Amino acid sequence: MTGQIISGMIDYFQGNKEDVAHFLKVYAYARAIGLLEGLDQESQETLEVAAIVHDIACPVCRKKYGSAAGHLQEQESEAVLRPFLARFQLPEAMVERVVRLVCRHHTYDNADGSDCQILLEADYLVNAHEMSQSRQAIESFREKVFRTQEGRKLLNSLYLNTGTEK
């Protein structure tokens, strides 16, 4: 299932290598964190689908607003996400959860479940690099947003030169 969705998203982004590389990295981090945190199979599968499609609204936002800011993505995601997901005949409950996750993947307070928390963390792990965030900004985001042990461990290892949980 995820292979078909990945292929669909690559086609959807029409050669935008940066968008493709971004969602593939987020997918890899989300998958790893979810597995290491011990998500149940249904939550893991839902998380992986959400990670693949989390930035589906970026092309629409860039065209409509000249920006793919997080709040704009959350606002525009559902309208493009539902028709995209319909091609894959996913269970309705999974579609609803994926829509929920994608439509709040830049809302950093009160994460709606472990899958939501992991998606936030995985996306930030990639964004911190792509946006060349300072050490201070990364430490601040870690303290305010990161909640999973494995997400914190990856963040520390990647950006703060420490494998400790802190």
Short mmCIF file of C-alpha atoms in Angstrom, two decimals:
data_model
loop_
_atom_site.label_atom_id
_atom_site.label_comp_id
_atom_site.label_asym_id
_atom_site.label_seq_id
_atom_site.Cartn_x
_atom_site.Cartn_y
_atom_site.Cartn_z
CA MET A 1 0.00 0.00 0.00
CA THR A 2 2.63 2.58 0.96
CA GLY A 3 4.62 1.88 -2.21
CA GLN A 4 1.66 2.84 -4.38
CA ILE A 5 1.03 5.98 -2.33
CA ILE A 6 4.71 6.97 -2.56
CA SER A 7 4.60 6.50 -6.32
CA GLY A 8 1.39 8.54 -6.49
CA MET A 9 2.95 11.38 -4.51
CA ILE A 10 6.05 11.40 -6.72
CA ASP A 11 3.75 11.81 -9.73
CA TYR A 12 1.69 14.41 -7.87
CA PHE A 13 4.74 16.61 -7.21
CA GLN A 14 5.51 16.68 -10.96
CA GLY A 15 9.27 16.61 -10.79
CA ASN A 16 9.71 18.80 -7.71
CA LYS A 17 12.65 16.88 -6.28
CA GLU A 18 12.79 18.95 -3.10
CA ASP A 19 9.19 18.10 -2.19
CA VAL A 20 9.74 14.43 -3.00
CA ALA A 21 12.95 14.26 -0.97
CA HIS A 22 11.22 16.02 1.93
CA PHE A 23 8.27 13.66 2.18
CA LEU A 24 10.50 10.60 1.77
CA LYS A 25 12.70 11.75 4.66
CA VAL A 26 9.67 12.52 6.85
CA TYR A 27 8.25 9.09 5.98
CA ALA A 28 11.53 7.38 6.95
CA TYR A 29 11.76 9.18 10.30
CA ALA A 30 8.07 8.66 11.09
CA ARG A 31 8.33 4.97 10.24
CA ALA A 32 11.42 4.52 12.40
CA ILE A 33 10.04 6.44 15.39
CA GLY A 34 6.70 4.63 15.18
CA LEU A 35 8.36 1.22 15.07
CA LEU A 36 10.78 2.07 17.88
CA GLU A 37 7.97 3.51 20.02
CA GLY A 38 5.95 0.31 19.49
CA LEU A 39 2.85 1.66 17.75
CA ASP A 40 0.20 -0.94 17.01
CA GLN A 41 0.02 -2.04 13.36
CA GLU A 42 -3.03 0.06 12.45
CA SER A 43 -1.56 3.23 13.96
CA GLN A 44 1.79 2.53 12.30
CA GLU A 45 0.21 2.11 8.88
CA THR A 46 -1.89 5.24 9.32
CA LEU A 47 1.16 7.21 10.46
CA GLU A 48 3.15 6.07 7.44
CA VAL A 49 0.42 7.10 5.00
CA ALA A 50 0.07 10.47 6.74
CA ALA A 51 3.83 11.02 6.58
CA ILE A 52 3.87 10.33 2.84
CA VAL A 53 1.04 12.77 2.08
CA HIS A 54 1.59 15.34 4.82
CA ASP A 55 2.67 18.11 2.42
CA ILE A 56 0.13 17.42 -0.33
CA ALA A 57 -1.18 20.98 -0.15
CA CYS A 58 2.20 22.64 -0.77
CA PRO A 59 1.80 23.04 -4.56
CA VAL A 60 -1.72 24.45 -4.11
CA CYS A 61 -0.54 26.87 -1.41
CA ARG A 62 2.41 28.08 -3.45
CA LYS A 63 0.15 28.75 -6.44
CA LYS A 64 -2.71 30.30 -4.45
CA TYR A 65 -0.76 32.25 -1.79
CA GLY A 66 2.86 32.31 -2.95
CA SER A 67 3.72 30.47 0.27
CA ALA A 68 3.48 26.97 1.71
CA ALA A 69 3.38 28.17 5.33
CA GLY A 70 2.15 25.57 7.79
CA HIS A 71 -1.18 27.19 8.59
CA LEU A 72 -1.96 27.45 4.87
CA GLN A 73 -1.14 23.78 4.36
CA GLU A 74 -3.46 22.82 7.20
CA GLN A 75 -6.20 24.97 5.69
CA GLU A 76 -5.89 23.60 2.14
CA SER A 77 -4.96 19.94 2.74
CA GLU A 78 -8.34 18.27 3.05
CA ALA A 79 -9.62 19.43 -0.34
CA VAL A 80 -6.71 17.84 -2.22
CA LEU A 81 -6.08 14.96 0.16
CA ARG A 82 -9.47 13.24 0.01
CA PRO A 83 -9.55 12.82 -3.79
CA PHE A 84 -5.91 11.69 -3.77
CA LEU A 85 -6.51 9.04 -1.09
CA ALA A 86 -9.71 7.80 -2.77
CA ARG A 87 -7.56 6.20 -5.49
CA PHE A 88 -6.07 3.76 -3.00
CA GLN A 89 -9.24 2.25 -1.49
CA LEU A 90 -8.06 2.69 2.09
CA PRO A 91 -10.34 1.87 5.01
CA GLU A 92 -12.58 4.85 5.82
CA ALA A 93 -11.29 5.07 9.39
CA MET A 94 -7.73 5.34 8.08
CA VAL A 95 -8.68 8.04 5.59
CA GLU A 96 -10.37 10.07 8.34
CA ARG A 97 -7.35 9.74 10.62
CA VAL A 98 -4.87 10.62 7.87
CA VAL A 99 -6.92 13.72 7.03
CA ARG A 100 -6.94 14.67 10.72
CA LEU A 101 -3.17 14.21 11.03
CA VAL A 102 -2.31 16.07 7.84
CA CYS A 103 -4.68 18.95 8.63
CA ARG A 104 -2.87 19.58 11.92
CA HIS A 105 0.74 18.65 11.20
CA HIS A 106 1.87 22.19 12.02
CA THR A 107 -0.22 22.49 15.19
CA TYR A 108 2.37 21.83 17.86
CA ASP A 109 0.32 21.94 21.04
CA ASN A 110 -1.95 19.16 22.28
CA ALA A 111 -0.94 16.46 19.81
CA ASP A 112 -3.93 14.26 19.05
CA GLY A 113 -2.39 10.85 19.82
CA SER A 114 0.97 9.15 19.43
CA ASP A 115 0.71 9.04 15.64
CA CYS A 116 0.16 12.80 15.56
CA GLN A 117 3.08 13.43 17.92
CA ILE A 118 5.39 11.26 15.83
CA LEU A 119 4.39 13.01 12.60
CA LEU A 120 5.14 16.41 14.18
CA GLU A 121 8.54 15.19 15.33
CA ALA A 122 9.46 13.50 12.04
CA ASP A 123 8.54 16.60 10.04
CA TYR A 124 10.60 18.80 12.35
CA LEU A 125 13.62 16.49 12.10
CA VAL A 126 13.64 17.21 8.36
CA ASN A 127 12.60 20.88 8.57
CA ALA A 128 15.34 21.72 11.07
CA HIS A 129 17.94 20.73 8.50
CA GLU A 130 16.17 22.18 5.47
CA MET A 131 15.64 25.50 7.27
CA SER A 132 19.14 25.56 8.81
CA GLN A 133 17.73 26.07 12.29
CA SER A 134 20.09 27.27 15.00
CA ARG A 135 21.05 25.07 17.92
CA GLN A 136 19.08 27.37 20.22
CA ALA A 137 15.93 27.07 18.06
CA ILE A 138 16.28 23.28 17.95
CA GLU A 139 16.74 23.03 21.72
CA SER A 140 13.72 25.26 22.27
CA PHE A 141 11.56 23.24 19.88
CA ARG A 142 12.70 20.02 21.55
CA GLU A 143 11.61 21.26 24.95
CA LYS A 144 8.28 22.63 23.73
CA VAL A 145 7.21 19.91 21.27
CA PHE A 146 9.16 16.65 21.37
CA ARG A 147 7.56 14.03 23.61
CA THR A 148 8.65 10.62 22.32
CA GLN A 149 11.82 9.06 23.64
CA GLU A 150 12.93 7.96 20.17
CA GLY A 151 12.17 11.32 18.55
CA ARG A 152 14.17 13.13 21.23
CA LYS A 153 17.01 10.66 20.81
CA LEU A 154 17.13 11.23 17.03
CA LEU A 155 16.94 15.01 17.44
CA ASN A 156 19.75 15.01 20.00
CA SER A 157 21.89 12.72 17.88
CA LEU A 158 21.34 14.60 14.62
CA TYR A 159 21.50 18.20 15.80
CA LEU A 160 22.79 18.44 19.32
CA ASN A 161 25.69 15.96 19.18
CA THR A 162 24.38 13.88 22.00
CA GLY A 163 22.53 10.58 22.09
CA THR A 164 21.13 11.34 25.51
CA GLU A 165 17.40 11.75 26.01
CA LYS A 166 17.45 15.18 27.78
#
